Coordinates of C-alpha atoms in Angstrom, one line a residue:
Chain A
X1 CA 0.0 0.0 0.0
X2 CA 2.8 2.2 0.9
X3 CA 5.5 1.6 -0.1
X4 CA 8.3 4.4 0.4
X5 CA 8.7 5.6 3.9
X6 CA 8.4 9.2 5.1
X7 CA 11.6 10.1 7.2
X8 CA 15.2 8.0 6.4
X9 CA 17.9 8.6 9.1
X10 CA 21.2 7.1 8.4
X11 CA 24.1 7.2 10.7
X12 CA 23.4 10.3 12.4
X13 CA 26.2 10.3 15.7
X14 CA 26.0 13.6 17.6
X15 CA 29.4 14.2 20.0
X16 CA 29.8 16.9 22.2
X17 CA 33.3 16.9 22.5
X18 CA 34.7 13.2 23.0
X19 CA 31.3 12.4 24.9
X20 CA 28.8 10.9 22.8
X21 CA 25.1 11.8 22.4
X22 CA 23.7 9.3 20.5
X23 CA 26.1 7.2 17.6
X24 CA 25.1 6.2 14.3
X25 CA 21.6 5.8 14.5
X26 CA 19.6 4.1 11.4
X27 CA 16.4 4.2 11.1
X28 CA 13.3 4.4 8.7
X29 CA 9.8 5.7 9.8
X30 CA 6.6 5.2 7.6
X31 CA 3.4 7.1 7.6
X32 CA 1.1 6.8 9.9
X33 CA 3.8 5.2 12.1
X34 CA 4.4 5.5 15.8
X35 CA 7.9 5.2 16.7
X36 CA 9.0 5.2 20.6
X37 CA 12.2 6.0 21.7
X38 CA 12.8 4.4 25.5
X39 CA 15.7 4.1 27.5
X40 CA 17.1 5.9 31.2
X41 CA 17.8 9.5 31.4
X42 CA 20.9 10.7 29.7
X43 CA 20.8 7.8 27.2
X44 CA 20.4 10.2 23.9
X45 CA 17.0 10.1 23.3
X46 CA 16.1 13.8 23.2
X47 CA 19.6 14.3 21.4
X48 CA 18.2 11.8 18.7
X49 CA 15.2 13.7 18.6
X50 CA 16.5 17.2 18.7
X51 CA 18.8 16.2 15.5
X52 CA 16.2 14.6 13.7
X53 CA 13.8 17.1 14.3
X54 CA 16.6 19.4 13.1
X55 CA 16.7 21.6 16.4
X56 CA 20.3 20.0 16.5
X57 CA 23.0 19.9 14.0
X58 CA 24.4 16.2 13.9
X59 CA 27.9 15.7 14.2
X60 CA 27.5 13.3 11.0
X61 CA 24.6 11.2 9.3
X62 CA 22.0 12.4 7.2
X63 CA 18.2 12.5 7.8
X64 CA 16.0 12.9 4.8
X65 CA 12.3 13.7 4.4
X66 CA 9.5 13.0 1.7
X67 CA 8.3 16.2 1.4
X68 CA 4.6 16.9 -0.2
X69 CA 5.5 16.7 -3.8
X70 CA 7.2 12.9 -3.4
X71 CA 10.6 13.6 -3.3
X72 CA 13.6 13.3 -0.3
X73 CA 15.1 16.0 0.9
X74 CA 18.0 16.0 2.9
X75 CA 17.2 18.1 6.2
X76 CA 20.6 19.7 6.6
X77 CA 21.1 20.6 2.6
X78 CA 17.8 22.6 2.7
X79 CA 17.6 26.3 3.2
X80 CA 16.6 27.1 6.5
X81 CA 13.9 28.9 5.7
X82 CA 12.6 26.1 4.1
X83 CA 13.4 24.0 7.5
X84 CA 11.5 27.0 9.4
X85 CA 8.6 26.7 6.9
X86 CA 8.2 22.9 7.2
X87 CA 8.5 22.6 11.3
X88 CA 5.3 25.1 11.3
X89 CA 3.4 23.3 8.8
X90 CA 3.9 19.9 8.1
X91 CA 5.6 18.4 11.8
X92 CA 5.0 19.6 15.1
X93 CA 7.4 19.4 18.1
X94 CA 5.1 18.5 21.6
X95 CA 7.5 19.7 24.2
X96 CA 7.6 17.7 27.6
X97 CA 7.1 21.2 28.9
X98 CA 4.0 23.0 27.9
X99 CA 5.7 26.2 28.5
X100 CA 7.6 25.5 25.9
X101 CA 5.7 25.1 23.5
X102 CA 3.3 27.8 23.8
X103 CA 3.3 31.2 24.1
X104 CA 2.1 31.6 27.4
X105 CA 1.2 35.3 27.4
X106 CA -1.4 35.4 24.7
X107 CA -5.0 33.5 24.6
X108 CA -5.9 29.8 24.0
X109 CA -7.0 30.9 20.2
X110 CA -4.3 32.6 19.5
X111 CA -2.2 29.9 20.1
X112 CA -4.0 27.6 18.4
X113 CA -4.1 30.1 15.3
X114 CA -0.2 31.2 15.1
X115 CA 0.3 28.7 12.5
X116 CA -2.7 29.7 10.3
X117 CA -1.7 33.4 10.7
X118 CA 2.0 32.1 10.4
X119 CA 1.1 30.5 6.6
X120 CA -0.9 33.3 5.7
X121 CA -4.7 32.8 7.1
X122 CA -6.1 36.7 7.2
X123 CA -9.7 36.1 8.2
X124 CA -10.1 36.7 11.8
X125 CA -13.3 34.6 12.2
X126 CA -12.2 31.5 10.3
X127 CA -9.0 31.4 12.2
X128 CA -11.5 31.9 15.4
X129 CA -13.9 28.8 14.3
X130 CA -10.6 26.6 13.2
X131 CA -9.0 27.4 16.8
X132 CA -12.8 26.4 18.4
X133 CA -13.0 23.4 16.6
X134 CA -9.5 22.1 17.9
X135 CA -10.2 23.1 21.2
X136 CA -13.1 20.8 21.2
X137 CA -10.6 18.1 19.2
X138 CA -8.1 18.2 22.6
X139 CA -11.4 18.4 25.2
X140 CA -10.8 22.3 26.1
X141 CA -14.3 24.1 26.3
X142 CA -15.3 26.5 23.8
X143 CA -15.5 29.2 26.4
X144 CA -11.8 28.8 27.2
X145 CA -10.9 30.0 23.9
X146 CA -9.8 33.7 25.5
X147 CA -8.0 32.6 28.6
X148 CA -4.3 32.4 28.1
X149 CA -2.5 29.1 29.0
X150 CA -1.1 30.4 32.3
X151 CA -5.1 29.6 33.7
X152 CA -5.1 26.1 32.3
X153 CA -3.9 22.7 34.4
X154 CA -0.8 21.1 33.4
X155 CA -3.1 18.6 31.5
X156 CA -5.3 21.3 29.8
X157 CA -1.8 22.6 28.6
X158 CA -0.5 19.7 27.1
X159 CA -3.7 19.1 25.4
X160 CA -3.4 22.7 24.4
X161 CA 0.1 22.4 22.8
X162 CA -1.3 19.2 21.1
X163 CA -3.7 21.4 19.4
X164 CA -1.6 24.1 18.5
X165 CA 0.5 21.6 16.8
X166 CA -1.6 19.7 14.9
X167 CA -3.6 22.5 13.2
X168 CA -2.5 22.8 10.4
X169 CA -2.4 19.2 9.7
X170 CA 1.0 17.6 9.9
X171 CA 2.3 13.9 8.8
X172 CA 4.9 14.0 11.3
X173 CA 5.3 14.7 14.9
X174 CA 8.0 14.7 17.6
X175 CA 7.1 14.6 21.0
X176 CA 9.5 15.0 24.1
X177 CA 7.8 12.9 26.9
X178 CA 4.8 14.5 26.2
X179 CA 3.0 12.9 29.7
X180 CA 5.9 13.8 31.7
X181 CA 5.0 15.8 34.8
X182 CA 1.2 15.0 34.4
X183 CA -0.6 13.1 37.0
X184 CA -2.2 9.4 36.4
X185 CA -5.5 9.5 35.2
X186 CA -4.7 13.0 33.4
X187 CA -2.0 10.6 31.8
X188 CA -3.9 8.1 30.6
X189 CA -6.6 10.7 29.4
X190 CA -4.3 12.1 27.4
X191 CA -2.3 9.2 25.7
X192 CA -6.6 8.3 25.0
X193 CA -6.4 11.5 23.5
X194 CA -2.9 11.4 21.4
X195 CA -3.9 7.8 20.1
X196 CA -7.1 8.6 19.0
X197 CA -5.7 11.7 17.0
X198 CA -3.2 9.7 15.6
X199 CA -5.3 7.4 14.6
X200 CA -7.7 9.7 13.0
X201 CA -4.7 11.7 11.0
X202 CA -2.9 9.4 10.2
X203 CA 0.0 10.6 11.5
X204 CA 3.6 9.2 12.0
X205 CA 5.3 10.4 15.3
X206 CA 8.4 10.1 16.9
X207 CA 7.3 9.8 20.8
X208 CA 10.5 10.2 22.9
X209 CA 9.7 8.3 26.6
X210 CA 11.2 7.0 29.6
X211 CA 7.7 5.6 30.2
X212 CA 7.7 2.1 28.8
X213 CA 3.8 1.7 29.3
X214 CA 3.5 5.3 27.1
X215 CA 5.5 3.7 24.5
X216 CA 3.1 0.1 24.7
X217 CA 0.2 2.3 24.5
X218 CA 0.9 4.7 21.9
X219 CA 3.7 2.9 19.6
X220 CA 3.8 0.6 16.8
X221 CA 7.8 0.1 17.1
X222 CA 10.3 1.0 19.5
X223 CA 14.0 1.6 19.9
X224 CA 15.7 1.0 23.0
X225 CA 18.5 3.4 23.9
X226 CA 21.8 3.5 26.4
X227 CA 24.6 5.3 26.0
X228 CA 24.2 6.6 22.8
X229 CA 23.4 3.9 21.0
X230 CA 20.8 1.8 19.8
X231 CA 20.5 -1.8 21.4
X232 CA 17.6 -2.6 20.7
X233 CA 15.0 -2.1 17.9
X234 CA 11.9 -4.0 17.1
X235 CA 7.8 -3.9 17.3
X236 CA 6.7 -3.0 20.6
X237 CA 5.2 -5.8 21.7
X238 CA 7.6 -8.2 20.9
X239 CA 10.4 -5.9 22.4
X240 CA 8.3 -5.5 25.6
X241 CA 7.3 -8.9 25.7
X242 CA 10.4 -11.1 24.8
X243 CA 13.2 -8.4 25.5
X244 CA 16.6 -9.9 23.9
X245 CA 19.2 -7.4 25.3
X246 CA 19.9 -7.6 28.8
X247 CA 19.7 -3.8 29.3
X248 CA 16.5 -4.2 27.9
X249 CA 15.1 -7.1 30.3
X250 CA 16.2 -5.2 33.2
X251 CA 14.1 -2.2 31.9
X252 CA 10.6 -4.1 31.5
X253 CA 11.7 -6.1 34.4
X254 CA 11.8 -3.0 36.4
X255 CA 8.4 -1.8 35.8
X256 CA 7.0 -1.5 39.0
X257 CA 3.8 -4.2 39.2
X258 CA 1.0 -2.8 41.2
Chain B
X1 CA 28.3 83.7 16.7
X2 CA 29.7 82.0 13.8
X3 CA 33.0 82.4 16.0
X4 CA 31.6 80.6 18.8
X5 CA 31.2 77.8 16.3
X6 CA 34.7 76.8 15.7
X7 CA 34.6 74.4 18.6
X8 CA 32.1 72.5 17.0
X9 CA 32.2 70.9 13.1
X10 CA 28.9 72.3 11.1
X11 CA 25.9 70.1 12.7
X12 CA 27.7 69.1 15.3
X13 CA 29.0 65.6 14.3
X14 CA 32.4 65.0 12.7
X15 CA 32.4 64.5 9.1
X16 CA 33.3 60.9 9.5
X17 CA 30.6 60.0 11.7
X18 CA 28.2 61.9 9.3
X19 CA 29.9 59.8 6.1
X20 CA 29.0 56.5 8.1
X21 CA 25.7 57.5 8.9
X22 CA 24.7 58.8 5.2
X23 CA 25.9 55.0 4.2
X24 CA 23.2 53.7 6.8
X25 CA 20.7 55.6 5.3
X26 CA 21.7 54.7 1.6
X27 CA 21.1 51.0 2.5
X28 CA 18.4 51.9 4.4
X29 CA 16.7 53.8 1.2
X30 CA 17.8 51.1 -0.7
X31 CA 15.9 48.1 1.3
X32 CA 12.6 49.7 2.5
X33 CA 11.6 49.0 5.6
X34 CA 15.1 47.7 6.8
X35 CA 16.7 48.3 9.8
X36 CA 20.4 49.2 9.3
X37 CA 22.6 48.7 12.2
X38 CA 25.0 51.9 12.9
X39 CA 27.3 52.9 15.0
X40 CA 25.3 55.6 16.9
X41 CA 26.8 58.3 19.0
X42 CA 26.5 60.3 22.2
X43 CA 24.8 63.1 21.8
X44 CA 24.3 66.7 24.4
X45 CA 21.3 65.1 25.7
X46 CA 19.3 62.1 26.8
X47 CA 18.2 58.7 25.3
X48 CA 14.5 59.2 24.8
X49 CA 14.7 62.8 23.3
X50 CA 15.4 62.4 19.9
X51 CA 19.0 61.4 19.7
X52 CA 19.0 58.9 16.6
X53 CA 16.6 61.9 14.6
X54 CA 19.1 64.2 15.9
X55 CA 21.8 62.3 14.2
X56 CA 20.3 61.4 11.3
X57 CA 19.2 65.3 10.7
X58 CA 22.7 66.5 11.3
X59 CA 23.9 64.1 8.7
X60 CA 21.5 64.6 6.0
X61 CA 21.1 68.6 6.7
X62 CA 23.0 71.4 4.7
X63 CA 23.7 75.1 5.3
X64 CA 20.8 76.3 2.6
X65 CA 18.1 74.1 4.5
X66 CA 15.1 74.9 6.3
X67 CA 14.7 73.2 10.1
X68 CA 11.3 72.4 11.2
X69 CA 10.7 70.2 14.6
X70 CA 7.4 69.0 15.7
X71 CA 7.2 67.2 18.9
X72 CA 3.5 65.2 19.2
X73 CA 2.9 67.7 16.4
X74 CA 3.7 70.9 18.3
X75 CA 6.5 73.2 17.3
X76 CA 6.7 74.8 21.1
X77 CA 7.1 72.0 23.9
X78 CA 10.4 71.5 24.9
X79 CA 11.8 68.7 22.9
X80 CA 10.9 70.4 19.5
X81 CA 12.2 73.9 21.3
X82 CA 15.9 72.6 22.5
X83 CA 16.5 70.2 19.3
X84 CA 15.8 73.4 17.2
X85 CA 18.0 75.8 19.5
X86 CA 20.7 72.7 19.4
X87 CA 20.5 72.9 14.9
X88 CA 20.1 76.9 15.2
X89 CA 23.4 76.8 17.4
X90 CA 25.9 74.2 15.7
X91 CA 24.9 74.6 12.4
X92 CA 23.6 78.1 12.0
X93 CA 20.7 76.8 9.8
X94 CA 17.2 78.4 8.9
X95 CA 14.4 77.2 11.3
X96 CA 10.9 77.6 10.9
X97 CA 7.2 76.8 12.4
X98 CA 5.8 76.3 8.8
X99 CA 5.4 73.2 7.4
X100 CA 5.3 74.4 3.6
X101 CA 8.5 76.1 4.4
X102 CA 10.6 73.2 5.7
X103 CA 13.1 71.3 3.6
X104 CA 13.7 69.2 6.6
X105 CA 11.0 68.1 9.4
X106 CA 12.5 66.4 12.4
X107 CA 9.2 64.7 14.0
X108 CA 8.4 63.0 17.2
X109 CA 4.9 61.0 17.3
X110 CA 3.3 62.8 14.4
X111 CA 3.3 63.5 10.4
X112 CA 1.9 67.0 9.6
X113 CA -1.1 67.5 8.5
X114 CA -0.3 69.3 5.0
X115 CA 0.6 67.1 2.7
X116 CA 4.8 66.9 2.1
X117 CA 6.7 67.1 -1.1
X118 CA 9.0 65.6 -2.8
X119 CA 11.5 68.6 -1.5
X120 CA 11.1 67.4 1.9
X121 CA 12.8 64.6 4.2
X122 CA 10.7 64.0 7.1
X123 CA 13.4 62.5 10.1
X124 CA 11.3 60.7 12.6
X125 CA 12.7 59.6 16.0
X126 CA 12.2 56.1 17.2
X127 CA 12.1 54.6 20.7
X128 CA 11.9 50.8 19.8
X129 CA 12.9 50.3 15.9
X130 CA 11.8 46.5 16.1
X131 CA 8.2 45.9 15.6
X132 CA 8.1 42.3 16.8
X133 CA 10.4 43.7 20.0
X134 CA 7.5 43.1 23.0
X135 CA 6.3 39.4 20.7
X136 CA 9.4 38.0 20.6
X137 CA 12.0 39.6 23.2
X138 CA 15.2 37.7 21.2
X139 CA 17.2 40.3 18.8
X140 CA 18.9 36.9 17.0
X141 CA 15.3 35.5 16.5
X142 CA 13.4 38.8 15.1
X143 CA 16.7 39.5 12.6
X144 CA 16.2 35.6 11.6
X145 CA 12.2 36.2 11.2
X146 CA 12.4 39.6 9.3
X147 CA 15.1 37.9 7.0
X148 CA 13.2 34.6 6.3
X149 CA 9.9 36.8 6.4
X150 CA 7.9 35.1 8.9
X151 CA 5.8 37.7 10.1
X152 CA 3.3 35.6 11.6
X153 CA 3.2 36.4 15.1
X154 CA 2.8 39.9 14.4
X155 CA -1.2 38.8 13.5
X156 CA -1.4 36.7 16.6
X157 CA -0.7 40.2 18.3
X158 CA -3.7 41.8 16.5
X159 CA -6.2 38.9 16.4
X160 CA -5.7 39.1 20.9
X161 CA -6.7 42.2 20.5
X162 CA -9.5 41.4 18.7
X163 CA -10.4 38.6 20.8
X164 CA -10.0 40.6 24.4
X165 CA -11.6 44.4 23.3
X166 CA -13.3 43.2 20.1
X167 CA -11.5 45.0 17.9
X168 CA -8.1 46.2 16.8
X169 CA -7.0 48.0 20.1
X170 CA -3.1 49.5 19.1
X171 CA -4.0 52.9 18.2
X172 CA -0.2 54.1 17.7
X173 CA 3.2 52.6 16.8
X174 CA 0.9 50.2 14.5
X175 CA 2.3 48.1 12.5
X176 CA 3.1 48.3 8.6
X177 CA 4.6 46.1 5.8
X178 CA 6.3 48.5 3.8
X179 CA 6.9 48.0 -0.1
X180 CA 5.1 44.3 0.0
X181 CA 8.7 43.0 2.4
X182 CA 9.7 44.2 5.2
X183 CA 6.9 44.7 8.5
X184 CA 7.9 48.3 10.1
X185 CA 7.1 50.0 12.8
X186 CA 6.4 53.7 12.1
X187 CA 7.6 54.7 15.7
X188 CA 4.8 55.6 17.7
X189 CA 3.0 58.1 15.6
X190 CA -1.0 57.3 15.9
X191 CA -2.4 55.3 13.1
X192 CA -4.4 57.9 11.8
X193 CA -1.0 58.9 10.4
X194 CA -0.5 55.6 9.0
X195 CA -2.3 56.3 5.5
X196 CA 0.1 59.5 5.1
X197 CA 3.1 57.6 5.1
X198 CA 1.7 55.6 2.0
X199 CA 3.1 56.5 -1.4
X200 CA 4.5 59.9 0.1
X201 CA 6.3 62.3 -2.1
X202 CA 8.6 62.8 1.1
X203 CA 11.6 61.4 1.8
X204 CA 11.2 59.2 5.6
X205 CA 13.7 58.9 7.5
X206 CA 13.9 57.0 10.4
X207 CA 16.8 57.5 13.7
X208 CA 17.0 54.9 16.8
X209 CA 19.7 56.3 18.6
X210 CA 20.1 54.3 21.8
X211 CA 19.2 51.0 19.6
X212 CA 21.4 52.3 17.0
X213 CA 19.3 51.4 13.8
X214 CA 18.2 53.5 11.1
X215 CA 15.3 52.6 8.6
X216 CA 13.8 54.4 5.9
X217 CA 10.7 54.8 3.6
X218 CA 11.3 55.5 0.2
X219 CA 9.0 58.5 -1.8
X220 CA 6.1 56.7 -3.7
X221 CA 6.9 53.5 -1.7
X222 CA 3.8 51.3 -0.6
X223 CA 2.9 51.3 3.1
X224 CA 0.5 49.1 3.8
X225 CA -1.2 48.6 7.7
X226 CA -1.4 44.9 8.9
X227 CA -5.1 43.9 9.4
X228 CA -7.6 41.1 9.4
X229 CA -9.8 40.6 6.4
X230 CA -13.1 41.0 8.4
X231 CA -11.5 43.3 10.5
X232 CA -10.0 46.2 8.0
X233 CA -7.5 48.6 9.6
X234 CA -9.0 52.2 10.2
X235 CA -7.8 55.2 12.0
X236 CA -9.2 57.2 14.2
X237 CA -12.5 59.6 14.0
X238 CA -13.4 62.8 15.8
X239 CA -16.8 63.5 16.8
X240 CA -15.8 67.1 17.0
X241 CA -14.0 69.5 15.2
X242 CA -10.9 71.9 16.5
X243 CA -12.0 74.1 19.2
X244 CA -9.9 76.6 18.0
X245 CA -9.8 76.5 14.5
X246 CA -12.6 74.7 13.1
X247 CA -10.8 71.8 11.4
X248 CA -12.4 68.7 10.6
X249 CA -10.8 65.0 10.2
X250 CA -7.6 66.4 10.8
X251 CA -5.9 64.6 14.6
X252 CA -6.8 66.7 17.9
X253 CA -5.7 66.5 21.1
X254 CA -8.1 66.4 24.2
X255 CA -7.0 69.3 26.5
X256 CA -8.4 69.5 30.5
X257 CA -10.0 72.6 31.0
X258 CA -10.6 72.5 34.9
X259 CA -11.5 69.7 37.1
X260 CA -15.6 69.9 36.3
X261 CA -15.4 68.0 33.4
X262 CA -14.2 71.0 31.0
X263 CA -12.6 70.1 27.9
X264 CA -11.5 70.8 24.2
X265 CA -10.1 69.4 21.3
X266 CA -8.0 71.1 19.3
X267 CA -5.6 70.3 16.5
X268 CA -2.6 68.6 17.2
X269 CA -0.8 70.1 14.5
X270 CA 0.2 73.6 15.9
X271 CA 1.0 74.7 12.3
X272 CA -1.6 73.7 10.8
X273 CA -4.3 74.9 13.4
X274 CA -2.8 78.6 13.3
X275 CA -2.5 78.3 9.5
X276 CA -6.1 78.2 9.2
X277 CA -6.8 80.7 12.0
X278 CA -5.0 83.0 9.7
X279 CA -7.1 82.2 6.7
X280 CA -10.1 83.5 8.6
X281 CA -11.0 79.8 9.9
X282 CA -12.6 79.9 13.6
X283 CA -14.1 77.3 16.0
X284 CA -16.5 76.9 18.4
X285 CA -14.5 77.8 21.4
X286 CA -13.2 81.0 19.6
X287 CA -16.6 82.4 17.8
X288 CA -18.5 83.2 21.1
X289 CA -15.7 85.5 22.0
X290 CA -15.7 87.3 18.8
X291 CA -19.6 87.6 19.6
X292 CA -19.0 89.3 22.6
X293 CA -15.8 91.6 21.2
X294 CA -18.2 92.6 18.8

């Protein structure tokens, strides 16, 4: 059905200095694809993610992207207002943070409606009734549409930035342990929430997690990282279920069983 | 007098400092909109009263020109008073209260209300050169978004204001795209002076002293205000007409009388508003008097 995928990395290393970030990562990602990245703090995931999501210049490797008319483009060779112009429209970056990913001082709907405004929308009531429509998407009431983030639960947030993100209808998005900091049920809620959207879009997304039952929820195939490198790389279930690596049977081993 | 002068060079600044600022306003001429980086200097007086104008006017002005300088359109308060005295004294150059008669118009926060020739360089004096300055507080970022174009944010800051007051609240200082590139900010003139600055015949000028950049507007250059489809830009209307000289859609100032609710508005343009009077134009707070001389 399809048959090229949408994002190729190929030995991307990123060294600061003689310590290593992550090292020579390969990897394909299709659409409509969930990808997880697990492993323990200060294994590389966000590195991987920040270079793939071009927010980091890779020491070496080359990431390229089917754009919209078919054909790759290597991430790094483009101009970067080209980069710019493709991170607002066609991916979106979920920060673990919410703060980061918003603009905290100005309303819900304005949020929500930088990217419109951002790719040239110019009618203040359709960019009002696109914003309303998302906020109902994510589960945020119509009448919050004028309140600014700083009002809004950690959850609410999150949900928030989700919106923002996906308004202007991506195929690909990175997310940064995007239930990090939010309580249990608003947790579960949420990843409800993410996998329906995904679901419904058709999106591919990079999920970065330390959360091995975010990335059994939400992924179709995970990559298990220490170090730097890639131990471990497989489906989801058959990672979390038959672990081969011993780093990696430590990790599931370790859940805590309730 | 002209003895006294020796201890200064004509318009105060050195000619080397003026050669480097004429080159800022070359390649600010020659990108519309732009703000050129220069290396601005100390001036005899404070940040906040005009010291990028002051510079750019000393550079641009010659011994056979004609000073005007408006401050919130008035030729007598005391920033329009002491920058004129400061020309009058280091460069020994013609000043005047009329706007016809001007070659060159130093402004703070207004653009006359006769309309400017192509003989004329209007100099206006900026605060905050960078439009996007209180949306996005990083000078790295706002170069890298007026270079790549992204003027986006820039809208989110006028649909909030449509979404908290219900319509376009930023009545000065409002935001243009000048020549279909570059978004501007005219310095905080009201935006009923916006549509002025569109396809002048003048010359503008633009001087940020303490954040040393200098920007320009071409004559016959498009200046378009940033707005919503369904929510058009438009400046501001007067239900009345000068008190003191009759003069209708021009901008007025609202003047406390006493502390009983007394007021009047009269023409912010000092020129222009006696200019009339002299033509034999009188308003209301001005004809009962005549009533009761006669």
């Amino acid at each position: 059905m399809i048959d090229t995928p949408l994002l190729k990395v190929s030995g991307v290393s990123k060294f600061y200095g003689s310590r290593i970030g992550c090292k020579d990562v390969n990897f394909e990602l299709w659409p409509g694809e969930v990808l997880a990245i697990v492993g323990e703090s200060g294994s590389g995931k966000t590195t991987l993610l920040n270079c793939i999501s071009t927010r980091l210049l890779p020491t070496t490797g080359s990431v390229e992207y089917r754009m919209r008319d078919g054909n790759f483009r290597d991430l790094y060779h483009i101009s970067e207002a080209e980069r710019r112009f493709l991170m607002r429209t066609d991916w979106g970056f979920v920060h673990q943070n919410p703060a980061d990913g918003l603009r905290m001082t100005v309303s819900a709907g304005a949020n929500v409606g930088e990217r419109l405004m951002a790719v040239g929308d110019r009618h203040y009531g359709k960019i009002r009734q696109t914003a309303t429509d998302w906020l109902g998407r994510v589960e945020i009431s119509a009448d919050r549409i004028d309140d600014q983030p700083r009002a809004f639960s950690g959850g609410m947030r999150q949900r928030l930035q989700i919106a923002r993100n996906l308004v202007t209808g991506p195929r690909l998005v990175f997310m940064d342990e995007p239930t990090g900091g939010l309580d249990v049920s608003v947790q579960a809620r949420l990843l409800d929430l993410v996998r329906g959207l995904v679901n419904d879009l058709g999106l591919a997304a990079i999920v970065v997690t330390h959360d091995l039952a975010v990335a059994r929820l939400l992924s179709h195939r995970m990559m298990v990282m220490k170090d730097g490198h890639v131990i471990e790389h497989g489906l989801t279930d058959r990672v979390l279920d038959d672990p081969r690596e011993p780093y990696t049977q430590l990790l599931v081993s370790s859940i805590l069983q309730v | 007098m002209t003895a006294d002068l020796a201890t200064y060079n004509f318009a105060y600044l050195d000619e080397q400092t003026k050669r480097m600022i004429r080159r800022a306003i070359l390649k600010a001429i020659a990108i519309p909109g732009y703000q050129v980086p220069f290396a601005s200097r100390e001036m005899p007086m404070p940040y906040g009263w005009g010291t990028g104008g002051v510079q750019v006017t000393a550079s641009i002005i010659g011994r056979q020109d004609v000073l005007k300088v408006i401050d919130q359109g008035a030729d007598d308060t005391t920033n329009a008073v002491s920058i004129r005295a400061f020309f009058q004294k280091v460069a020994d150059v013609a000043v005047t209260t009329h706007t016809k008669d001007a070659t060159i118009i130093q402004t703070r926060h207004r653009i006359p209300e006769q309309k400017l020739t192509e003989d004329q360089v209007l100099v206006y004096q900026v605060p905050i050169p960078e439009p996007l300055r209180f949306l996005e507080p990083r000078e790295t970022e706002t170069r890298k978004m007026h270079a790549l174009e992204e003027y986006g944010l820039m809208h989110v800051k006028l649909y909030e204001d449509i979404a908290q007051n219900g319509r376009i609240s930023k009545t000065y200082a409002y935001p243009v795209k000048v020549d279909g590139r570059y978004v501007m900010d005219p310095s905080p003139t009201p935006k009923f002076d916006n549509p002025k600055m569109h396809m002048s015949d003048a010359l503008q000028l633009f001087g940020a002293g303490r954040e040393k950049r200098i920007y320009a507007v071409p004559p016959h250059t498009e200046v378009v205000s940033l707005d919503f489809e369904d929510y058009p830009f438009e400046i501001q209307t007067f239900e009345q007409d000068c008190a003191l000289c009759g003069a209708h859609g021009v901008y007025l100032d609202e003047v406390v009388l006493d502390d009983r609710g007394g007021r009047m508005f009269v023409c912010s343009d000092t020129d222009h508003c006696e200019d009339r009077r002299e033509h034999g134009h009188v308003g209301a707070m001005l004809a009962p008097n005549q009533e009761a001389a006669e």
